mmCIF file of C-alpha atoms in Angstrom:
data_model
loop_
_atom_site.group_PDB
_atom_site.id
_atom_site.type_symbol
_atom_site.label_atom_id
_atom_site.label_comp_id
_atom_site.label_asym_id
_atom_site.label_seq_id
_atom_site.Cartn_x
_atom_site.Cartn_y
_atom_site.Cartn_z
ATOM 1 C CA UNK A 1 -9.304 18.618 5.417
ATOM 2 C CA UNK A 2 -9.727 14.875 3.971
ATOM 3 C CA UNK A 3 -10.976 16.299 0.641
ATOM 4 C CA UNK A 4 -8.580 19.249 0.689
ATOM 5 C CA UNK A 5 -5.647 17.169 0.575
ATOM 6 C CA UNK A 6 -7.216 14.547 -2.128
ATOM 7 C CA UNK A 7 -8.117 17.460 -4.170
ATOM 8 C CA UNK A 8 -4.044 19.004 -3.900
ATOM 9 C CA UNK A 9 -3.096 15.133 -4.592
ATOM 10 C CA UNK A 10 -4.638 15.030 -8.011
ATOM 11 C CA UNK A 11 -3.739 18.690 -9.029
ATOM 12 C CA UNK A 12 -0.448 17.854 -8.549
ATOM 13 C CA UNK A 13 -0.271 14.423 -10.344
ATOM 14 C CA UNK A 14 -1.978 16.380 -13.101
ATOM 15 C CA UNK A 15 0.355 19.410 -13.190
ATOM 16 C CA UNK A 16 3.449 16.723 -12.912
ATOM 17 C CA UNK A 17 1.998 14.582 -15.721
ATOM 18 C CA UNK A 18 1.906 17.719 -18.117
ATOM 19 C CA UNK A 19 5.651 17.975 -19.447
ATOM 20 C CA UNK A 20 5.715 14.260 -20.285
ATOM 21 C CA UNK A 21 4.112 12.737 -23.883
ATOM 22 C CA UNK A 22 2.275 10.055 -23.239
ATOM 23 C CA UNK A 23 -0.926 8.410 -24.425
ATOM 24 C CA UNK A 24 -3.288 8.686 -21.131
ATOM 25 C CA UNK A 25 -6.697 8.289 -23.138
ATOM 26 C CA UNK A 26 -7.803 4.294 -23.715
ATOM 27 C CA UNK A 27 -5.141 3.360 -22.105
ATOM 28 C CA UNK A 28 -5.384 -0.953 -22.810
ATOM 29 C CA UNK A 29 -3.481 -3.918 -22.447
ATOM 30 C CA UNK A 30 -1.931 -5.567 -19.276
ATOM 31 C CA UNK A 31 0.868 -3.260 -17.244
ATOM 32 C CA UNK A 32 -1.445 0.188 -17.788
ATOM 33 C CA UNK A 33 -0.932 -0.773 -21.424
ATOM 34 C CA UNK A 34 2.720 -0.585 -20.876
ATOM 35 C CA UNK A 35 5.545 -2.359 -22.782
ATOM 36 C CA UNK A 36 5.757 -6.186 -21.153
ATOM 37 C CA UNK A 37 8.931 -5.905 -18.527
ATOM 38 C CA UNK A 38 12.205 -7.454 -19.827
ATOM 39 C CA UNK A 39 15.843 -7.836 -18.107
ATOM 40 C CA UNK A 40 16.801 -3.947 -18.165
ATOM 41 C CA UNK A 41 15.197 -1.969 -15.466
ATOM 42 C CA UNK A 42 12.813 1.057 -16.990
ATOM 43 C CA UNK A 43 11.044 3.880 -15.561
ATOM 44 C CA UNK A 44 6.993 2.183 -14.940
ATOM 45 C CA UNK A 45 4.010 4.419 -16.477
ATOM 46 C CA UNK A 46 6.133 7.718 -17.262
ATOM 47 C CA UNK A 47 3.432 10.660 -16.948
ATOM 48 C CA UNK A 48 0.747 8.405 -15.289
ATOM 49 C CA UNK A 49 2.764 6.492 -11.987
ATOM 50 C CA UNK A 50 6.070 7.883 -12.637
ATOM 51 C CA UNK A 51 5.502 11.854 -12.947
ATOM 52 C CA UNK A 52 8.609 13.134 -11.142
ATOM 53 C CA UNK A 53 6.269 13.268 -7.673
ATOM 54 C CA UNK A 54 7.618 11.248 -4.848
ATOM 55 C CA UNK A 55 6.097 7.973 -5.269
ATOM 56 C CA UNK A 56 6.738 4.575 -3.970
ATOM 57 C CA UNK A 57 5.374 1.227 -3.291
ATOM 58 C CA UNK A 58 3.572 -0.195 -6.175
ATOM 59 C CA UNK A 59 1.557 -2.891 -5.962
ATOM 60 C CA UNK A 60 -0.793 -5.264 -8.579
ATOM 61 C CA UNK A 61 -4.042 -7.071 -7.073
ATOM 62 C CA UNK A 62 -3.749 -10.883 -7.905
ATOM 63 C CA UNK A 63 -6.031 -10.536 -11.355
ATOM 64 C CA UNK A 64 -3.531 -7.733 -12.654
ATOM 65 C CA UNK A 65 -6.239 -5.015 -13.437
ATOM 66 C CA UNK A 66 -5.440 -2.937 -10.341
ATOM 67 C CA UNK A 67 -2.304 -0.918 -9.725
ATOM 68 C CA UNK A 68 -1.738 0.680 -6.082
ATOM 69 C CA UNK A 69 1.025 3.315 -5.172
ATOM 70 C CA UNK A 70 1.530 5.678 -2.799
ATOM 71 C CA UNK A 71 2.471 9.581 -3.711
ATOM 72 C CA UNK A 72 3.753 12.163 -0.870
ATOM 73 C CA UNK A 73 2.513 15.318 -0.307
ATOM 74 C CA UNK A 74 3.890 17.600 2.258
ATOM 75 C CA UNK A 75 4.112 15.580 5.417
ATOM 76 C CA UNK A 76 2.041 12.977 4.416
ATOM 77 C CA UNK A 77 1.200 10.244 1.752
ATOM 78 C CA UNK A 78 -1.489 8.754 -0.078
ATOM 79 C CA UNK A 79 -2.411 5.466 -1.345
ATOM 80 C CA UNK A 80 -3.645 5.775 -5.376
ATOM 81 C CA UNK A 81 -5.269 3.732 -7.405
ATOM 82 C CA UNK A 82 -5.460 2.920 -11.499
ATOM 83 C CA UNK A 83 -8.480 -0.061 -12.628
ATOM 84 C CA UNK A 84 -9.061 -1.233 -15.871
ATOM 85 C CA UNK A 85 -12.810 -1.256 -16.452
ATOM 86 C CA UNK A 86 -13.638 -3.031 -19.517
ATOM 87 C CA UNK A 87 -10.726 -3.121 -21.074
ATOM 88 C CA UNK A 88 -9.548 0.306 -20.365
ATOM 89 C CA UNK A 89 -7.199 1.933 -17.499
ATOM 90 C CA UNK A 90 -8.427 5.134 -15.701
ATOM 91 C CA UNK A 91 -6.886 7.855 -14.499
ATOM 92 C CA UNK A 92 -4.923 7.745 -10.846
ATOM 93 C CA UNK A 93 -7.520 8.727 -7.887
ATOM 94 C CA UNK A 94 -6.678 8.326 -4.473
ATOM 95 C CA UNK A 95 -8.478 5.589 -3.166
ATOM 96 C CA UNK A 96 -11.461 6.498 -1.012
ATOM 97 C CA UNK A 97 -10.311 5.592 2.191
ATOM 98 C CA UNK A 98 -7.229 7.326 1.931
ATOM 99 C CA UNK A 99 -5.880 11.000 1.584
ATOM 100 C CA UNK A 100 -6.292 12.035 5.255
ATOM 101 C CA UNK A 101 -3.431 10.165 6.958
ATOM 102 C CA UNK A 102 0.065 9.524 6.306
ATOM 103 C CA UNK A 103 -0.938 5.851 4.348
ATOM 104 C CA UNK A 104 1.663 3.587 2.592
ATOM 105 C CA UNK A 105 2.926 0.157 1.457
ATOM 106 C CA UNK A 106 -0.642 -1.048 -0.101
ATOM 107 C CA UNK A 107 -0.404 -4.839 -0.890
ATOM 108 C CA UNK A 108 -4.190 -6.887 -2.355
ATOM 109 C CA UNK A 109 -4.386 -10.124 -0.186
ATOM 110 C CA UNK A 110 -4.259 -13.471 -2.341
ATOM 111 C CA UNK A 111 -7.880 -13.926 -2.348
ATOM 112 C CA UNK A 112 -8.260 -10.412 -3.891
ATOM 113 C CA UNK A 113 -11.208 -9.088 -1.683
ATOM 114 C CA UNK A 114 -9.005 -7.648 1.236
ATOM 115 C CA UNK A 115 -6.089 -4.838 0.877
ATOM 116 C CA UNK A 116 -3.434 -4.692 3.977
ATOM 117 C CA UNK A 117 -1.568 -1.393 4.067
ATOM 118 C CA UNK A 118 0.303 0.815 6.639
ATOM 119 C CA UNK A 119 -0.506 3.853 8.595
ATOM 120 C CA UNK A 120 -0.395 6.333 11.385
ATOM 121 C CA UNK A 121 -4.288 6.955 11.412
ATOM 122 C CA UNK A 122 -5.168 7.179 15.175
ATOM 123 C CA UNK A 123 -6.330 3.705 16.528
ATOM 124 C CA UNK A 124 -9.098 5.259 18.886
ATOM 125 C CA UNK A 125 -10.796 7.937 17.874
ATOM 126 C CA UNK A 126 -9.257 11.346 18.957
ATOM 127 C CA UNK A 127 -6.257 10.047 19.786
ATOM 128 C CA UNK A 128 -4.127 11.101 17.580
ATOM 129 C CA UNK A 129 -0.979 8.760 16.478
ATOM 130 C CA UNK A 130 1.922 10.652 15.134
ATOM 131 C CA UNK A 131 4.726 8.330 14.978
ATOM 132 C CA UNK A 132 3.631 4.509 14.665
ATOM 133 C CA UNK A 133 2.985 2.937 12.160
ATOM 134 C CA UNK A 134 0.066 -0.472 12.208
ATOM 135 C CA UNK A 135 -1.456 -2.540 9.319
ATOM 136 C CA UNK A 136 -4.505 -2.110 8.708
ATOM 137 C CA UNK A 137 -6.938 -3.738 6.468
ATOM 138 C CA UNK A 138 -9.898 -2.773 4.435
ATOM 139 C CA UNK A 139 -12.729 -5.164 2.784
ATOM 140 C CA UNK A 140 -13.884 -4.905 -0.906
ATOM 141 C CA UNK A 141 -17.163 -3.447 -1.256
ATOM 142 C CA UNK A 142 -19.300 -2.869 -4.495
ATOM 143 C CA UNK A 143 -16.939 -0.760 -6.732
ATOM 144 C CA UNK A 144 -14.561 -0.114 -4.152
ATOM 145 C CA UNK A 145 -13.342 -0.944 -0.792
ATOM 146 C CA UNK A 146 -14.948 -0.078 2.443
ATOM 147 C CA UNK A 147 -13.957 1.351 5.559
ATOM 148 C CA UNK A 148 -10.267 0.499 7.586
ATOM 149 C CA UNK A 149 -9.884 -1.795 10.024
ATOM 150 C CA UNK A 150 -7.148 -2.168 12.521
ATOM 151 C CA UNK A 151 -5.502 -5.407 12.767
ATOM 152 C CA UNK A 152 -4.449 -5.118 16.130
ATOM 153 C CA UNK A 153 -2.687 -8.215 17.944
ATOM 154 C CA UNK A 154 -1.163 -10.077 17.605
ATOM 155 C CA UNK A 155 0.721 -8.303 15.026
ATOM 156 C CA UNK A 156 0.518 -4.602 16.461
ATOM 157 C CA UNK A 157 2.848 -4.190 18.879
ATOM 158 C CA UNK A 158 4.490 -1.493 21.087
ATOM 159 C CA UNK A 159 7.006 -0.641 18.222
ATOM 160 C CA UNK A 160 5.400 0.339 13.958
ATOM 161 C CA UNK A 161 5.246 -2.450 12.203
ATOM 162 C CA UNK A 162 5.744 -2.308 8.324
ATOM 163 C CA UNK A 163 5.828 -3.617 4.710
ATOM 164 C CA UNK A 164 2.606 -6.501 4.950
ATOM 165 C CA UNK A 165 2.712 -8.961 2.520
ATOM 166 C CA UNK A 166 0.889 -12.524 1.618
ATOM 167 C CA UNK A 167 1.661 -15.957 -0.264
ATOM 168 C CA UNK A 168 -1.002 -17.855 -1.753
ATOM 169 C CA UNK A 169 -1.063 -19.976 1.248
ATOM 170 C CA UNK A 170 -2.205 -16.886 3.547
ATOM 171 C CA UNK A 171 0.816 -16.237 5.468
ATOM 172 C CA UNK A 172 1.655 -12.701 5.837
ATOM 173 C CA UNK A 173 5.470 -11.376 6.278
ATOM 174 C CA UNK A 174 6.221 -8.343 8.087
ATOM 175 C CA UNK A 175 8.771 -6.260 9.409
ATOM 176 C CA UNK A 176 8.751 -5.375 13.207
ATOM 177 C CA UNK A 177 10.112 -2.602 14.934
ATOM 178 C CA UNK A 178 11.803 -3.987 18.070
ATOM 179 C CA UNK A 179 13.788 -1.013 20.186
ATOM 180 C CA UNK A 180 15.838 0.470 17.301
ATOM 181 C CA UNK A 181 16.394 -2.551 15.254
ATOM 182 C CA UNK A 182 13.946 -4.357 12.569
ATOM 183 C CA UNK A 183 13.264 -8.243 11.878
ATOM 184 C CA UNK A 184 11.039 -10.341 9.526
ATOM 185 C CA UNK A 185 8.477 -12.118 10.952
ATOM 186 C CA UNK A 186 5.384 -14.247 9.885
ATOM 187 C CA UNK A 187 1.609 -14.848 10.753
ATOM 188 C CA UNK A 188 -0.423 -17.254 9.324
ATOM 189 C CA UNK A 189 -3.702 -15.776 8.559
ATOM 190 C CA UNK A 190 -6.591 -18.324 8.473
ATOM 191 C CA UNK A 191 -10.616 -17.073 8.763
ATOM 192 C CA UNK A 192 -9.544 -13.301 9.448
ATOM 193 C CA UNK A 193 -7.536 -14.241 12.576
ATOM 194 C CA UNK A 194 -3.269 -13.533 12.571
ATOM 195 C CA UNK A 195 -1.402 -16.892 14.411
ATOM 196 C CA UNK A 196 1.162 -15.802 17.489
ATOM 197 C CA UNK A 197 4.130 -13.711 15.119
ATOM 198 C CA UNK A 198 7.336 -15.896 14.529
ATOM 199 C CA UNK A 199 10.669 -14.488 14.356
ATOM 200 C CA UNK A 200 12.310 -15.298 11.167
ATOM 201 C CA UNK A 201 15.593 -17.592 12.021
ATOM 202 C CA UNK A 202 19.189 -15.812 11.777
ATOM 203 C CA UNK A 203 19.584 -16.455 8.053
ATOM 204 C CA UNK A 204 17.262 -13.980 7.348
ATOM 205 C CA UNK A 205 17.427 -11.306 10.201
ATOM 206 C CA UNK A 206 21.504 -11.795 9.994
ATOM 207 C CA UNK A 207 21.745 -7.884 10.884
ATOM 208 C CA UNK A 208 20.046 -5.357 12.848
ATOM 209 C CA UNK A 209 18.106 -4.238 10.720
ATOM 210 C CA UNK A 210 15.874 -5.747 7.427
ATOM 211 C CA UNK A 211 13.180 -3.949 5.455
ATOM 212 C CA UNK A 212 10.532 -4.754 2.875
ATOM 213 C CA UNK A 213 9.879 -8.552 2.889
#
């Protein structure tokens, strides 16, 4: 079923890709080898990120030759990848822990050898988890990354938790489902171990509900 859906994933992208004129082979340069941003918002990668799928949350690793973003298929979405190996940007894959779960927000730690993304893979084995999402995490391996990891507490919690992201200092905002409202909160990370969660003060979580620190 995992390779199934991969497999539809990249026929798709493909298929989606086709109308628009781009040049996809030796791709080079910083940004996918994309004009360098300005003031004026402008579509990102037409025919390679942007291909009319629904896709969302991109993401750079810290030494810019990595681009992560997440594409929906049916029910579900998958986290993708684009590297630039020397010098020159591949072609999106899914990366190769994802494509079998409903995976998003993707977002390369500081330090560059972890990756901290969202999901509603089950947390024990045959239990299947429909409607929460957790962060999990996944180490870089040789050429790629290796296997997820739940983070568990303190930051999983009895409501999904959402949008994981880092400073350089290694604390990691979040959002937190709490009932039916959503606030900002922060870990420090130190040695692979989350502090106690701390509710951002009223200045930031001034309403009910806040999204994607």
């Amino acid at each position: 079923m995992k390779m199934l859906y991969r497999i539809s994933i990249i026929i798709l992208l493909v298929l989606s890709a086709c109308g628009v004129k781009n040049e996809k082979s030796q791709l080079k340069g910083e940004y996918l080898g994309q004009k360098t941003p300005g003031t004026m918002p402008e579509v990102f990668a037409p025919g390679i990120v942007s291909t009319g799928m629904d896709e969302r949350d991109l993401a750079f690793s810290p030494d810019g030759k990595e681009i992560y973003f997440c594409v929906r298929y049916q029910t579900k979405r998958a986290i993708l990848w684009v590297r630039e190996i020397d010098g020159v940007w591949t072609e999106p894959e899914v990366v190769s822990f994802s494509g079998e779960y409903d995976d998003v927000e993707p977002y390369v730690h500081p330090d560059n050898n972890e990756l901290f993304f969202v999901s509603k893979r089950p947390i024990e084995e045959g239990k299947e988890n429909e409607f929460r999402f957790n962060v999990w995490r996944v180490k870089r391996v040789a050429g790629g990354w290796g296997n997820p990891e739940y983070v568990g507490a303190p930051i999983g919690g009895a409501g999904s938790v959402f949008y994981p992201t880092f400073t350089k200092t290694g604390v990691m905002y979040f959002t937190r489902a709490i009932g039916t409202n959503e606030y900002v909160f922060r870990s420090n990370y130190v040695n692979g171990k989350f502090s106690e969660p701390e509710k951002l003060p009223d200045i930031v979580n001034a309403q009910a509900n806040q999204y994607n620190t």
